[in-house]
Each structure stands twice: as C-alpha cells, then as structure tokens.
Amino acid sequence: MNVPDHLRYTSDHEWILLDGDTVTVGITDHAQEELTDVVFVELPENGRTCDAGDPVAVVESVKAASDIYIPVAGEIVEGNIDLEADPSLVNTDPYGAGWIFKVRLKDAAAVDALMDASAYKGLIG
Amino acid sequence: MSRSLSRVNNTIHETPLAPLHIELGAKMVPFAGWNMPVQYTSIIDEHTAVREHAGIFDISHMGQFFVEGDGAEAWLNSLLTNNVAKLGLGEGQYSIMLNEQGGVIDDLILYREAEGRIFLVVNASMIDEDFAWMSKYLPEGLNLRNESDQWAAMAVQGPHAAALFAELFPGQPLPPRNGMASWTHEGELLMVCSTGYTGEEGYEFFSSSANGSAWFQRFIDAGAKPCGLGARDSLRLEVCYPLNGSDLSPSHTPLEAGLGFFCDLEKEGGFVGSEILADQKRDGLQKRLVALKYTGRGAPPRAHYGVFSKEGEQISELTSGVLSPSLREGIALAYLPLDHAKIGSLVDVDVRGRRFEAKVVKKPFYKKA
C-alpha cells in the first residue's frame, strides 16, 4: 500500500500536503482501493469557509457515495476540475493528478496535529 | 470516508460459497440478511465481463421451492399472476405473487419440471414470507417444500456462457430460453435453467450445497469472471428488470410497475389480487414505473433521491438508480404520476440539493446490438 512519507493523514483516509499557507487534500491509495471505480466527484465551492471535519466533497463509486471531510479549518481556494472529465484519476493517481481540493489554512499549526505516514500505516494495518 | 469504510457486520446467513468468495478477494456486504460479495475486483470490470464475455454470480441466497402433486399447476395458477397452463414440460416463466390488495409480495420464476412437479426460485429476503403465504393457501394433497438450504445456485451470464457449459458438460444440451433441465452428473443431481437477471444469454445452475464451491471454481477455471451484487444490480437496471423491495413493493401493483405482460387477467378463476388489477385496468392507472435517463452529466442517481417536476414540486422518489457502466449515463426508475410519465417528459432529480435533469425514456435502457 502506497503511503508517501512527506504527507499527513486523517483517520477518514484523506492525505494532506502542506505548501506555505495552503494545503492540498485527496484520498489515500488505501481509500481509493476500498472504493474502486470512482465515477463522480462533487467538488466544494471556491471561497467557502469551513471548520475542520465539515463534509465538503463527495466521491462516488458505482455502488456508494462517500463524504470527504475537510481535515483542517480554512477557506476552499480550488477544486480539481480535471476530475469532472475524468473522476478515475482518483483511482489511477490518488496522490497526484487525483487531488481533490485546496484549502487556505486558518491556522497552519493545525496540520501538525494530523497523523504522519507511520501513524497512518499503523491505522490501516 | 470512514462511514463507508467501516462496515457493520450484522450477518445473519452465509451461502455455502462464502469461504470461496473471501478466498477470491471479494468485498462482502450484508444484503437482504445475507453476507454476500458486492464485488471482487471492480463493479465496472465485472459488469463489462458479463456484457462481453461471461461472468458468474453466487445466487445461493435465493430460495428454491418445489410444489408436487396432481393439480400443482392449477393451484399455482390461482396464486400467481402468469398463466401456468401455457407451460409445456421443461418450460419456465416469470410470475408475481400478490397480496389481496394487488400489491407485490414477490416476483419469481417457476419451472414446470414435470407433470405435477414445479420448481420455483424466489427472492432471498422473501423466502420465509413467500413460504408462509403459499402454505396458507396450500390445498390438501399437494406438497410444498422449501429446499433453499439444500441447493447452491449460481448464474452464469454473458455471450460466452453457453460455451463454458459445453466445456464442463460435453454432450449435455442447454435448454432453450426460459427452459430447465435436470440430470445426473457423476452421481450428483444438477439443474440448469436458461434464465437470468442481466439481459444477456446465460443460465442459472443448481447443485447440492456441498458441491457449490467446487462448481463455482470450475466455471471460473473455464473462463467465467466472478461477479458480485454490484454488477448484478447495474446489469439488471440497464435492462429494466425490477428489484423487489425497491422497484416492487406491496404498495404498488404489477400494472403500475409495467409488468402487465406477466399478469393474465383472462385466465379462468383469476388469481389472488386479480380483481384489483382488473379494476385498475378498467379505471386507468394513477402512476407508472418509468425509466429515467439524465439529459446531461451529473452525480449518479440512487434510490430514494427526490424527483421534482420542472415547476419545482416534488412528485416522487427514485426506486433504483446507477451511473450505467455500459452507457456512461445516469439511469433510474421511479413511479411517476401519469401526467409526468409520458416518453420524453422532463423532470429533475435532486442529489444533495443539486438538480439534474432527466427524461422519461423507453424501456430498456440497454439493448444488445
């Protein structure tokens, strides 16, 4: 199972990449493998301000719709519009072209509280 | 994500094939009180395998009943909507069991295996209810048996399904469409029925419970792809086969569900619920189960999503829905009031507050080229 060392993780199986005051969020390789066949991604609205844990996006497989929660408080600044044409990028490149949205952080320190790769590996066994 | 990933395992029943499914890497989910494979690799891959090659589904959760005795045909004719008298020996038909109000208890397939011997396959969730209902009406002299625990059942479906059968059983002919055959193979009683729930050529195969896993594996070794309930649902919805409990229910008649073809209102003596259907036919329907297709891209339609008129009034909810793997379009079924049920009528489907336009289209969504 691919769990890159440079990312942070949540128990909801999202990954977080910190870059200055902004984070990029997607779902982990483990999550995409569990879901399989992503056929639709509902992106959050740009400019929306959210608290950590708010459901902001939806990833849908043939069988089920799964909420994606914003892992840290902040403002949505971008959604990955490539997913509208090709939602399967979430399956084929979960840590790259399959990213879902970007958040401008309210508090950069919030990222430190998230799991690192080894803690996440422990979670998924 | 956590909500979809953490599964509550309140398993009640397992088919004899469950250990094999787990060995094959299936994701198991509870369905109708049974722990069943929803998929092995990918619903889309499994769906495509059935449309293009051959897939195999464990359907051992479904119920197998036998009715035996002189007059078995006549009795079932008084209980079920279709006309059993039309069946020759070895022939089968789709039929519906109604309550006294004309609502659907279950839909099933019955096969006239021999004179005075009828084999029925009923839905998993309805085994106990169907058996109780039939027992209530059972006349003296007829024998009704629930053999659901004794049989393993698997559906082999797809354009290559017949070739797999020929490979496993050289010299044993497959019955014609809707027909059944039973024979003894190396001392074991087997049954095969040329029916299915996918819109493809294929058959349903029955062996003893004990040998079910071995047969399932033999079909896989011959080239059938193991397929789960996910693909079974998307395949059946593309060809508009109804799912009882979703598209069929005690509060809808089969005429409303568009199954009038399988209800013989002319047959002598009628059947349970036939008077209600005759009244409904005379007075006209108030609603009909229609096929809806998105007019553009959109979030996958699913059961229970609201259906709205173009004026914004909620008129119904979806009974089934999926993003069709074959057509790559949102498809769904819903009971709509008659003034919205015409082919070409436009409605909106509500997905988490967003509206996606859908059009009433002719059934089925998918037809073999």
GROMACS .gro file of C-alpha atoms in nm, chain B residues 183-346:
model
  164
  308TRP     CA    1  -2.974  -3.459  -1.499
  309THR     CA    2  -2.737  -3.675  -1.302
  310HIS     CA    3  -2.368  -3.598  -1.340
  311GLU     CA    4  -2.126  -3.845  -1.181
  312GLY     CA    5  -2.393  -3.936  -0.929
  313GLU     CA    6  -2.495  -3.577  -0.846
  314LEU     CA    7  -2.833  -3.427  -0.934
  315LEU     CA    8  -2.787  -3.099  -1.121
  316MET     CA    9  -3.035  -2.850  -1.264
  317VAL     CA   10  -2.988  -2.576  -1.521
  318CYS     CA   11  -3.237  -2.306  -1.620
  319SER     CA   12  -3.187  -2.078  -1.921
  320THR     CA   13  -3.287  -1.763  -1.735
  321GLY     CA   14  -3.105  -1.472  -1.575
  322TYR     CA   15  -3.112  -1.117  -1.446
  323THR     CA   16  -2.861  -0.940  -1.671
  324GLY     CA   17  -3.015  -0.911  -2.019
  325GLU     CA   18  -2.751  -1.148  -2.156
  326GLU     CA   19  -2.767  -1.505  -2.275
  327GLY     CA   20  -2.695  -1.743  -1.993
  328TYR     CA   21  -2.833  -1.978  -1.735
  329GLU     CA   22  -2.879  -2.044  -1.367
  330PHE     CA   23  -2.712  -2.358  -1.240
  331PHE     CA   24  -2.810  -2.556  -0.930
  332SER     CA   25  -2.605  -2.817  -0.746
  333SER     CA   26  -2.602  -2.959  -0.395
  334SER     CA   27  -2.492  -2.707  -0.130
  335ALA     CA   28  -2.187  -2.917  -0.053
  336ASN     CA   29  -2.056  -2.907  -0.411
  337GLY     CA   30  -2.143  -2.543  -0.485
  338SER     CA   31  -1.793  -2.402  -0.430
  339ALA     CA   32  -1.632  -2.668  -0.647
  340TRP     CA   33  -1.872  -2.592  -0.934
  341PHE     CA   34  -1.827  -2.217  -0.896
  342GLN     CA   35  -1.449  -2.268  -0.915
  343ARG     CA   36  -1.484  -2.493  -1.222
  344PHE     CA   37  -1.678  -2.223  -1.408
  345ILE     CA   38  -1.410  -1.969  -1.312
  346ASP     CA   39  -1.135  -2.206  -1.430
  347ALA     CA   40  -1.322  -2.238  -1.761
  348GLY     CA   41  -1.317  -1.857  -1.801
  349ALA     CA   42  -1.612  -1.704  -1.615
  350LYS     CA   43  -1.527  -1.391  -1.414
  351PRO     CA   44  -1.662  -1.394  -1.058
  352CYS     CA   45  -1.910  -1.107  -1.024
  353GLY     CA   46  -2.076  -0.956  -0.720
  354LEU     CA   47  -2.410  -0.799  -0.637
  355GLY     CA   48  -2.285  -0.457  -0.750
  356ALA     CA   49  -2.258  -0.567  -1.112
  357ARG     CA   50  -2.575  -0.775  -1.080
  358ASP     CA   51  -2.761  -0.456  -0.984
  359SER     CA   52  -2.615  -0.236  -1.261
  360LEU     CA   53  -2.674  -0.506  -1.524
  361ARG     CA   54  -3.036  -0.566  -1.429
  362LEU     CA   55  -3.111  -0.195  -1.409
  363GLU     CA   56  -2.976  -0.134  -1.761
  364VAL     CA   57  -3.236  -0.379  -1.892
  365CYS     CA   58  -3.509  -0.252  -1.652
  366TYR     CA   59  -3.557  -0.577  -1.460
  367PRO     CA   60  -3.724  -0.472  -1.135
  368LEU     CA   61  -3.575  -0.542  -0.792
  369ASN     CA   62  -3.831  -0.648  -0.533
  370GLY     CA   63  -3.818  -0.430  -0.222
  371SER     CA   64  -3.701  -0.135  -0.433
  372ASP     CA   65  -3.896  -0.118  -0.761
  373LEU     CA   66  -4.166  -0.360  -0.648
  374SER     CA   67  -4.349  -0.341  -0.318
  375PRO     CA   68  -4.678  -0.431  -0.153
  376SER     CA   69  -4.798  -0.075  -0.215
  377HIS     CA   70  -4.766  -0.099  -0.594
  378THR     CA   71  -4.945  -0.331  -0.833
  379PRO     CA   72  -4.762  -0.507  -1.117
  380LEU     CA   73  -4.966  -0.299  -1.365
  381GLU     CA   74  -4.818   0.017  -1.215
  382ALA     CA   75  -4.476  -0.150  -1.234
  383GLY     CA   76  -4.523  -0.209  -1.607
  384LEU     CA   77  -4.546  -0.587  -1.566
  385GLY     CA   78  -4.893  -0.630  -1.718
  386PHE     CA   79  -4.747  -0.871  -1.973
  387PHE     CA   80  -4.693  -1.120  -1.690
  388CYS     CA   81  -5.045  -1.083  -1.546
  389ASP     CA   82  -5.306  -1.293  -1.726
  390LEU     CA   83  -5.635  -1.128  -1.634
  391GLU     CA   84  -5.823  -1.357  -1.873
  392LYS     CA   85  -5.732  -1.686  -1.711
  393GLU     CA   86  -6.012  -1.891  -1.567
  394GLY     CA   87  -6.082  -1.841  -1.196
  395GLY     CA   88  -5.845  -1.546  -1.165
  396PHE     CA   89  -5.567  -1.531  -0.906
  397VAL     CA   90  -5.508  -1.367  -0.569
  398GLY     CA   91  -5.532  -0.993  -0.634
  399SER     CA   92  -5.670  -1.027  -0.989
  400GLU     CA   93  -5.993  -0.837  -0.917
  401ILE     CA   94  -5.798  -0.534  -0.801
  402LEU     CA   95  -5.586  -0.546  -1.116
  403ALA     CA   96  -5.897  -0.578  -1.335
  404ASP     CA   97  -6.050  -0.271  -1.163
  405GLN     CA   98  -5.727  -0.080  -1.206
  406LYS     CA   99  -5.706  -0.173  -1.571
  407ARG     CA  100  -6.064  -0.058  -1.626
  408ASP     CA  101  -6.031   0.267  -1.431
  409GLY     CA  102  -5.682   0.355  -1.554
  410LEU     CA  103  -5.354   0.384  -1.366
  411GLN     CA  104  -5.263   0.684  -1.150
  412LYS     CA  105  -4.887   0.625  -1.171
  413ARG     CA  106  -4.638   0.417  -1.361
  414LEU     CA  107  -4.283   0.292  -1.303
  415VAL     CA  108  -4.084   0.474  -1.570
  416ALA     CA  109  -3.727   0.468  -1.697
  417LEU     CA  110  -3.543   0.797  -1.642
  418LYS     CA  111  -3.219   0.895  -1.809
  419TYR     CA  112  -3.012   1.205  -1.732
  420THR     CA  113  -3.007   1.455  -2.018
  421GLY     CA  114  -2.652   1.563  -1.924
  422ARG     CA  115  -2.367   1.473  -1.692
  423GLY     CA  116  -2.445   1.454  -1.326
  424ALA     CA  117  -2.394   1.291  -0.989
  425PRO     CA  118  -2.500   0.925  -1.002
  426PRO     CA  119  -2.874   0.881  -0.937
  427ARG     CA  120  -2.957   0.649  -0.648
  428ALA     CA  121  -3.264   0.502  -0.482
  429HIS     CA  122  -3.466   0.747  -0.266
  430TYR     CA  123  -3.339   1.064  -0.434
  431GLY     CA  124  -3.628   1.307  -0.483
  432VAL     CA  125  -3.789   1.354  -0.825
  433PHE     CA  126  -3.922   1.703  -0.899
  434SER     CA  127  -4.141   1.847  -1.171
  435LYS     CA  128  -3.989   2.125  -1.382
  436GLU     CA  129  -4.211   2.357  -1.176
  437GLY     CA  130  -4.016   2.251  -0.865
  438GLU     CA  131  -4.278   2.034  -0.697
  439GLN     CA  132  -4.166   1.700  -0.555
  440ILE     CA  133  -4.361   1.429  -0.739
  441SER     CA  134  -4.180   1.108  -0.645
  442GLU     CA  135  -3.852   0.948  -0.548
  443LEU     CA  136  -3.623   0.710  -0.736
  444THR     CA  137  -3.669   0.341  -0.661
  445SER     CA  138  -3.334   0.248  -0.823
  446GLY     CA  139  -3.052   0.439  -0.990
  447VAL     CA  140  -2.697   0.399  -1.113
  448LEU     CA  141  -2.442   0.558  -1.341
  449SER     CA  142  -2.476   0.298  -1.618
  450PRO     CA  143  -2.140   0.128  -1.681
  451SER     CA  144  -2.243   0.036  -2.038
  452LEU     CA  145  -2.394   0.371  -2.136
  453ARG     CA  146  -2.193   0.603  -1.905
  454GLU     CA  147  -2.516   0.790  -1.827
  455GLY     CA  148  -2.728   0.828  -1.517
  456ILE     CA  149  -3.025   0.586  -1.534
  457ALA     CA  150  -3.304   0.531  -1.282
  458LEU     CA  151  -3.653   0.401  -1.220
  459ALA     CA  152  -3.934   0.588  -1.043
  460TYR     CA  153  -4.311   0.575  -1.005
  461LEU     CA  154  -4.438   0.895  -1.163
  462PRO     CA  155  -4.790   1.040  -1.179
  463LEU     CA  156  -4.937   0.970  -1.521
  464ASP     CA  157  -4.911   1.330  -1.643
  465HIS     CA  158  -4.531   1.310  -1.597
  466ALA     CA  159  -4.489   0.953  -1.718
  467LYS     CA  160  -4.504   1.003  -2.095
  468ILE     CA  161  -4.193   0.924  -2.302
  469GLY     CA  162  -4.000   1.248  -2.341
  470SER     CA  163  -4.133   1.413  -2.021
  471LEU     CA  164  -3.865   1.605  -1.830
   0.00000   0.00000   0.00000
